[in-house]
XYZ file of C-alpha atoms in Angstrom:
206
model
C -46.150 11.368 -13.469
C -48.442 8.578 -14.863
C -51.414 9.573 -17.300
C -54.071 7.002 -17.808
C -56.062 7.402 -21.128
C -59.412 5.386 -21.170
C -60.304 5.076 -24.905
C -62.011 2.935 -27.770
C -60.396 2.701 -31.142
C -63.955 3.338 -32.945
C -63.924 6.726 -31.143
C -62.908 10.040 -33.449
C -62.737 11.805 -30.511
C -59.968 9.431 -29.182
C -57.869 9.958 -32.283
C -58.179 13.714 -31.814
C -57.236 13.362 -28.140
C -54.362 11.423 -29.028
C -53.027 13.698 -30.937
C -53.528 16.890 -28.604
C -52.125 14.932 -26.003
C -48.983 14.227 -27.721
C -48.792 18.012 -28.440
C -49.325 18.783 -24.783
C -46.356 16.307 -24.108
C -43.820 17.528 -26.240
C -40.550 18.448 -24.351
C -41.421 16.327 -21.509
C -40.001 12.934 -20.183
C -41.544 12.786 -16.778
C -44.783 11.358 -18.185
C -45.868 7.363 -18.417
C -48.681 7.062 -20.656
C -51.090 3.964 -20.017
C -53.584 3.123 -22.653
C -57.000 1.937 -20.535
C -59.595 0.142 -22.641
C -62.967 1.220 -22.967
C -65.608 -0.823 -25.053
C -68.192 1.675 -26.437
C -70.551 -0.847 -27.851
C -69.120 -4.255 -26.088
C -72.383 -5.995 -27.509
C -71.439 -5.005 -31.116
C -70.035 -7.895 -33.458
C -67.653 -8.651 -36.222
C -68.964 -8.118 -39.061
C -69.439 -4.210 -40.396
C -72.819 -2.504 -40.690
C -73.861 1.217 -40.648
C -71.108 3.325 -41.098
C -69.940 5.950 -38.318
C -71.960 8.784 -39.831
C -75.165 6.429 -39.937
C -74.561 5.710 -36.375
C -74.214 9.225 -35.498
C -77.217 10.375 -37.645
C -79.228 7.770 -35.405
C -78.987 9.827 -32.387
C -79.963 12.967 -34.050
C -83.578 13.717 -34.994
C -82.449 16.131 -37.475
C -80.591 15.111 -40.700
C -78.857 18.460 -40.918
C -77.623 18.409 -37.388
C -76.221 15.114 -37.957
C -74.515 16.193 -41.107
C -73.032 19.162 -39.053
C -72.144 16.995 -36.101
C -70.100 14.951 -38.754
C -68.803 17.527 -40.521
C -67.587 19.249 -37.270
C -65.440 16.065 -35.917
C -64.020 15.888 -39.477
C -62.754 19.856 -39.254
C -61.471 18.964 -35.455
C -59.540 15.712 -36.994
C -58.057 17.777 -40.069
C -57.113 20.443 -37.673
C -54.491 17.777 -36.050
C -53.471 16.199 -39.424
C -56.256 13.265 -39.368
C -58.393 12.009 -41.891
C -61.661 10.853 -40.258
C -63.752 8.908 -43.231
C -66.651 8.711 -40.666
C -68.679 7.871 -44.368
C -66.752 4.778 -44.902
C -65.483 3.716 -41.180
C -68.054 1.003 -39.745
C -67.792 0.096 -36.140
C -67.483 -3.148 -34.998
C -66.704 -5.186 -31.920
C -63.455 -3.756 -30.285
C -62.579 -6.225 -27.842
C -60.084 -8.271 -29.626
C -58.155 -4.578 -30.658
C -57.888 -3.815 -26.965
C -56.650 -7.272 -26.460
C -53.814 -6.276 -29.043
C -52.958 -3.040 -27.349
C -52.289 -4.876 -23.927
C -50.299 -7.342 -25.764
C -48.160 -4.459 -27.422
C -47.937 -2.851 -23.991
C -45.896 -5.614 -22.560
C -43.762 -5.124 -25.577
C -43.541 -0.961 -25.029
C -45.306 -0.870 -28.486
C -48.693 0.257 -27.159
C -48.729 3.505 -28.669
C -47.446 2.337 -31.815
C -50.107 -0.244 -32.287
C -53.128 1.892 -31.036
C -51.864 4.560 -33.836
C -51.880 1.930 -36.251
C -55.449 0.805 -35.511
C -56.820 4.286 -35.253
C -55.362 4.986 -38.579
C -56.529 1.655 -40.222
C -60.128 2.028 -38.606
C -60.692 6.009 -39.179
C -58.570 6.725 -42.307
C -58.367 3.430 -44.267
C -61.794 2.257 -43.029
C -60.523 -1.333 -42.071
C -62.368 -3.866 -40.010
C -60.555 -3.699 -36.689
C -62.846 -7.203 -35.578
C -61.329 -8.906 -38.623
C -58.208 -11.218 -37.135
C -56.110 -11.049 -40.370
C -56.554 -6.954 -40.057
C -55.482 -6.941 -36.816
C -52.619 -9.428 -37.315
C -51.275 -7.119 -40.412
C -51.692 -4.181 -38.137
C -49.795 -5.516 -35.270
C -47.128 -6.735 -37.202
C -46.767 -3.301 -39.090
C -46.353 -1.749 -35.646
C -43.444 -4.239 -34.673
C -45.122 -6.869 -33.137
C -44.014 -10.478 -33.517
C -46.476 -12.440 -35.991
C -46.700 -15.836 -34.339
C -47.429 -13.872 -30.940
C -50.425 -11.865 -32.473
C -51.792 -14.907 -34.200
C -51.458 -16.580 -30.737
C -53.556 -13.892 -29.148
C -56.059 -13.660 -31.453
C -56.873 -17.593 -31.627
C -57.165 -17.246 -27.631
C -58.573 -14.908 -25.146
C -55.143 -13.798 -23.357
C -55.491 -10.091 -22.228
C -59.503 -10.535 -21.848
C -58.919 -10.188 -18.116
C -56.951 -7.126 -18.232
C -59.337 -5.266 -20.754
C -62.422 -6.119 -18.142
C -60.169 -4.873 -15.167
C -59.549 -1.548 -17.298
C -63.523 -1.348 -17.854
C -64.333 -2.143 -14.156
C -61.685 0.351 -12.805
C -63.422 3.103 -15.614
C -67.167 2.202 -13.762
C -65.295 3.065 -10.224
C -64.003 6.108 -11.470
C -67.544 7.067 -12.813
C -66.493 7.351 -16.443
C -69.172 7.163 -19.101
C -67.545 8.254 -21.941
C -64.076 8.600 -23.842
C -61.259 9.822 -24.196
C -61.040 10.210 -20.687
C -57.783 11.406 -18.717
C -56.478 10.251 -15.219
C -53.368 11.742 -14.057
C -51.832 10.396 -11.033
C -55.173 8.496 -10.189
C -57.103 12.436 -9.676
C -60.752 12.241 -11.019
C -61.028 11.695 -14.917
C -61.147 14.513 -17.202
C -61.851 14.960 -20.695
C -58.886 14.368 -23.041
C -60.150 16.440 -26.011
C -59.347 19.671 -24.459
C -56.819 21.743 -26.756
C -53.322 21.253 -25.860
C -52.457 24.276 -24.279
C -55.303 23.143 -21.416
C -54.028 19.884 -21.389
C -50.399 20.980 -21.025
C -51.785 23.021 -17.998
C -53.408 20.257 -16.372
C -50.266 18.455 -16.734
C -48.359 21.451 -15.184
C -50.679 21.753 -12.029
C -50.114 18.145 -11.548
C -46.379 18.360 -11.224
C -46.600 21.393 -8.805
C -48.873 19.134 -6.297
């Protein structure tokens, strides 16, 4: 079974969804997970600006609702063992982070690199548009330093990122994390682990 997960490193829900999917997959060895790129802010720049919490506030007319939204996300993250520092993490352009994950996929390290990027951004508030940060996180996850350096000075895997995004649009995906099981219509990947496990089980039967 192939499970495609559309995500962005900038998305706290994607970090939560990744943890829940891992729980749902425990004890299974028949599922191949493919991480698909989706940029929440493709026009974003490399220089950090507002914090994630401040960005969330721009979508809420009531400051109290914005604070409650942030607290809700952090509480859900904490329930999965995640420290989501939305008051420190600052969204930036995520294209190079996605390219790095595509490189990692060719080495069987996509999950490990994604995990380091998510932790680096959401917990440590690191700038995942900074080549030095990406180099360090990629090497920590097991990638070759020279290969990461070559990636970050060129445009390798940009076409693959764009292909993922075109496929997402064709599938009607407008937000992440989104789950596609064996080519079926996309569903939310933020569901509880039991619900995700049920989806996988039904797909296995059919």
